[in-house]
Steps between C-alpha positions, in 0.01 A plus 500: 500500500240515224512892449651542177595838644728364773894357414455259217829289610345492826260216377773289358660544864168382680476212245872406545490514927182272496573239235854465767301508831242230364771323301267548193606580135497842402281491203240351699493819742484745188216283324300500810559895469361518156218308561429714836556833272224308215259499791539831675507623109134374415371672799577833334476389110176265559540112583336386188852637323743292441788670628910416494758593725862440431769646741856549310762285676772715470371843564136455727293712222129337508300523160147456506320352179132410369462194333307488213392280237483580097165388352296605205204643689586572892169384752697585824740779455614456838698178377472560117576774185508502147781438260462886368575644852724224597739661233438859631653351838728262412710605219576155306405430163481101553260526805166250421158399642535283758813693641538674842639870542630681807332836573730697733330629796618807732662444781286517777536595890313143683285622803485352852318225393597396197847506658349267765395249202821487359671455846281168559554400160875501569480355843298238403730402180773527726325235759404244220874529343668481892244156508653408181850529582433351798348155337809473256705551750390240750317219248846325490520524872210216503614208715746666701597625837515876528576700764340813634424739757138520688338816364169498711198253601169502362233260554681298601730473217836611519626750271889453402751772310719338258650860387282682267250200476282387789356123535233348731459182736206388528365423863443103393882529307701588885616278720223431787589699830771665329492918618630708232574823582542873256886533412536072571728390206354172364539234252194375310475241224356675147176280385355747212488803363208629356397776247289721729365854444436559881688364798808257561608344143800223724357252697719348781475276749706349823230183537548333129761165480703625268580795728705220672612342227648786370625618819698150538595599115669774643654309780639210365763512221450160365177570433563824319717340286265230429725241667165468772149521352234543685173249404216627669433715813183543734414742772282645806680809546608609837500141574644241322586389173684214271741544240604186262811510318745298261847461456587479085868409660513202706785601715298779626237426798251800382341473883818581653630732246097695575588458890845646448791493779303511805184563372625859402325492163172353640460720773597812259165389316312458829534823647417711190163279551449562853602232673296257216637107586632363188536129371764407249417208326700293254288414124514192408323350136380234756168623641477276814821625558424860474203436692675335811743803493243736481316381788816479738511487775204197487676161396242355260425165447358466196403674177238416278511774190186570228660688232216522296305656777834693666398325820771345742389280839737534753479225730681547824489405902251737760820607634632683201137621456522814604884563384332410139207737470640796760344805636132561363620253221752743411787259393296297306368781324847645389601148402240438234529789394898491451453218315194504303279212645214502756632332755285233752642426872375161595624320841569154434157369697320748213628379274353179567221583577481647141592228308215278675233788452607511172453061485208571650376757235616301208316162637173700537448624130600171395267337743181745442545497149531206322349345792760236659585395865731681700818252445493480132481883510790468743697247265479757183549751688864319704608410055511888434178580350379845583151511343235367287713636187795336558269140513376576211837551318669201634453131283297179632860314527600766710226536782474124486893489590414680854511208765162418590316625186413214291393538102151482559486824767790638267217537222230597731673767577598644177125484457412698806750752443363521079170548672571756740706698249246518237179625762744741643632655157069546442463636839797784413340519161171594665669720753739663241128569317322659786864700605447652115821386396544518114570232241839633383656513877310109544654380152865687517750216549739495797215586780361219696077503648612575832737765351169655294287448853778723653503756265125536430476517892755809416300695237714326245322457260547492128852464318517863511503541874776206516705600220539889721622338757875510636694236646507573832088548509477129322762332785589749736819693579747716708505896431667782691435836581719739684698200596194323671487164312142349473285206370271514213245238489458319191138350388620191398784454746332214679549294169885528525592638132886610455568795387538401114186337465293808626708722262451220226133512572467835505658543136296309332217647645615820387606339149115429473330810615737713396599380125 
């Protein structure tokens, strides 16, 4: 192929047939060719030439130049001549210092070797434009179902041919017990595709939720035409798995229309995942009701919801105990999940129990601290006070409103509580001092002592540590990875900021430090 000797056309002909079998453009092919004729060229010329190859399109005739470089005084006359014999070669009259010439060179027969050069050259310009192609191609494909046939196992993983492009599944992205055999056809849901300059560039997988989701996309006509929308979706593949979805017309029950005549549609969705059980479960903008559906087929009693936190107490009888939480906790699981809250299972005699632990707890700090008897922590504790702080905050007319408090104990303890609040904030101080906590964290507004004892305890230290600190690390948060959804703890979740006032306080830390 590179033997200038051999048919000239017969190059354009190679070039042609691969840039077709690889679905590559033609030009590519041919560059790859002069840049594999450069190389095998310096192994005869010398490599520290700087040698050209251009093949004609039309006809296949390869011309071989020299680079080289006008300049007043040439150093390295490998790379470089002078304007006097630049003229002798190149016959122009407006030719300057600074200007490059072409020096022809003979045409040249490329031995074994050099041949071999050129031929990896090619091969490999061939592989990285193939990869290339094969990015473009698919990088729109990103979030859908394609189909494919399996091309051979490895590791594990499962190699699959989508025609002239091969993609991988992952051992942790199949469906658990699944067997998938060399020519199976299979569908697989498209998670990434990645620039790589070895191995599989499109990721799929049979495990992720939105395999189902778009699966049921497929399935269901409403929700293809956007009649349906699905909400939210949650999985344990090969097993079972929750789907929630919303009706934008009211005439339309979206669980039916999911279930279709029946259960055609439903079951279409549960064989292509193995037999996976599915639950189809109606949004609603109510959360207690989304939570109740979520958890069918336990009838709750009761739901007691902490947005701030995204906590929800279920409250229901031993009976619907096990119905509630399900195998290994697995309906639970999928349920918070689905929608977005950790979610506690309490039987009814828990919940009691509870609520007088937590009496119990509340009476004791009151009790310990500002040193009282056991009913009068009981009474403050019975009006709604929570702790020390919340004494402190309330007025004299107030406390001495409370049934059994009279003025005079009303302003002893306002007293107390002053007391107790002033030695602890010196205790912190002192604490916050030996924890080598800095001045600018202690004096930034927002941040409360036991929020500065948390942090110091933390390795938070100055403004600078705070201020590089994201959201989720200040109050905790949800992330997900390869569909597995998990909990981030937060440093200062204990102290129950929403989700503004950590990004608030986070600014203007950053506004400080970083102005």
């Amino acid at each position: 192929m590179l033997n200038q000797r051999s048919d000239k056309m017969e190059l354009l002909r190679i070039a042609n047939a691969v840039a077709i079998e690889k679905s590559i453009d033609k030009e590519i092919i041919l560059s790859s060719m002069e840049s594999a004729i450069q190389k095998a060229a310096k192994t005869k010329f010398g490599t520290e030439n700087d040698i050209r190859a251009k093949i004609d399109r039309n006809s296949g005739d390869i011309s071989l130049h020299k680079v080289l470089t006008i300049v007043e005084k040439p150093e390295n006359f490998n790379n470089e001549i002078s304007l006097e014999n630049a003229k002798k070669i190149e016959d122009k009259k407006d030719i300057k210092v600074g200007d490059e010439i072409f020096e022809q060179l003979p045409p040249v027969d490329f031995g074994r070797i050099a041949a071999q050069t050129a031929r990896q050259v090619i091969t490999q310009s061939v592989r990285a434009a193939e990869r290339e192609r094969q990015y473009n191609d698919f990088i729109d494909k990103k979030g859908e179902i394609l189909s494919g046939i399996v091309k051979r196992l490895e590791y594990g993983n499962v190699i699959i041919d989508l025609n002239r492009s091969e993609a991988i599944i992952r051992k942790e992205e199949q469906i658990p017990r699944e067997v998938l055999k060399t020519g199976d056809r299979v569908k697989a849901y498209c998670y990434d595709v990645i620039r790589e300059n070895k191995g599989q560039q499109i990721f799929l997988s049979r495990a992720h939720p939105k395999f189902m989701e778009r699966l049921f996309f497929q399935e269901v006509p409403e929700i293809y035409d956007g009649v349906i929308e699905i909400k939210s979706s949650a999985r344990d593949p090969g097993s079972r798995a929750k789907i929630c979805v919303n009706s934008k017309d009211s005439s339309i029950d979206p669980v039916g229309a999911c279930v279709g005549m029946r259960g055609s549609r439903v079951q279409s969705v549960v064989n292509e995942l193995c037999g996976e059980k599915i639950d189809i479960v109606h949004w609603s903008e109510d959360v207690a009701s989304l939570v109740v559906s979520a958890l069918a087929p336990a009838e709750i009693q009761k739901v007691v919801i902490d947005d701030q936190n995204k906590r929800i107490e279920v409250i229901l009888t031993e009976e619907n105990l096990s119905k509630a939480i399900g195998r290994r906790g697995q309906n639970v699981r999928l349920a918070s999940k689905l929608i977005d809250f950790e979610i506690d299972i309490l039987t009814e005699k828990e919940e009691s129990e509870k609520k007088q632990l937590e009496f119990k707890d509340k009476t004791e700090v009151f009790v310990r601290n500002l040193e009282l008897d056991e009913t009068l922590g009981q009474l403050l504790v019975a009006e709604g006070f929570s702790s020390i702080e919340e004494l402190d905050q309330a007025n004299l007319e107030e406390i001495s409103k409370i049934e059994g408090i009279d003025e005079n104990t009303a302003k002893e303890l306002k007293e107390r509580t002053k007391e107790y609040l002033i030695k602890e904030k010196e205790d912190i101080g002192k604490k916050l001092k030996d924890l080598g906590v800095n001045d600018d964290l202690i004096n930034f507004k927002g941040l409360t002592p036991g929020m500065l004892l948390t942090l110091g305890e933390k390795k938070i230290k100055t403004l600078k540590d705070f201020a590089e600190l994201s959201i989720d690390e200040l109050i905790g948060g949800y992330d997900e990875k390869k569909g597995v959804r998990f909990k981030i703890d937060g440093y200062l979740e204990e102290f129950a900021l929403t989700n503004s006032e950590a990004e608030d306080l986070i600014v203007n830390a950053r506004n400080i430090v970083f102005k």
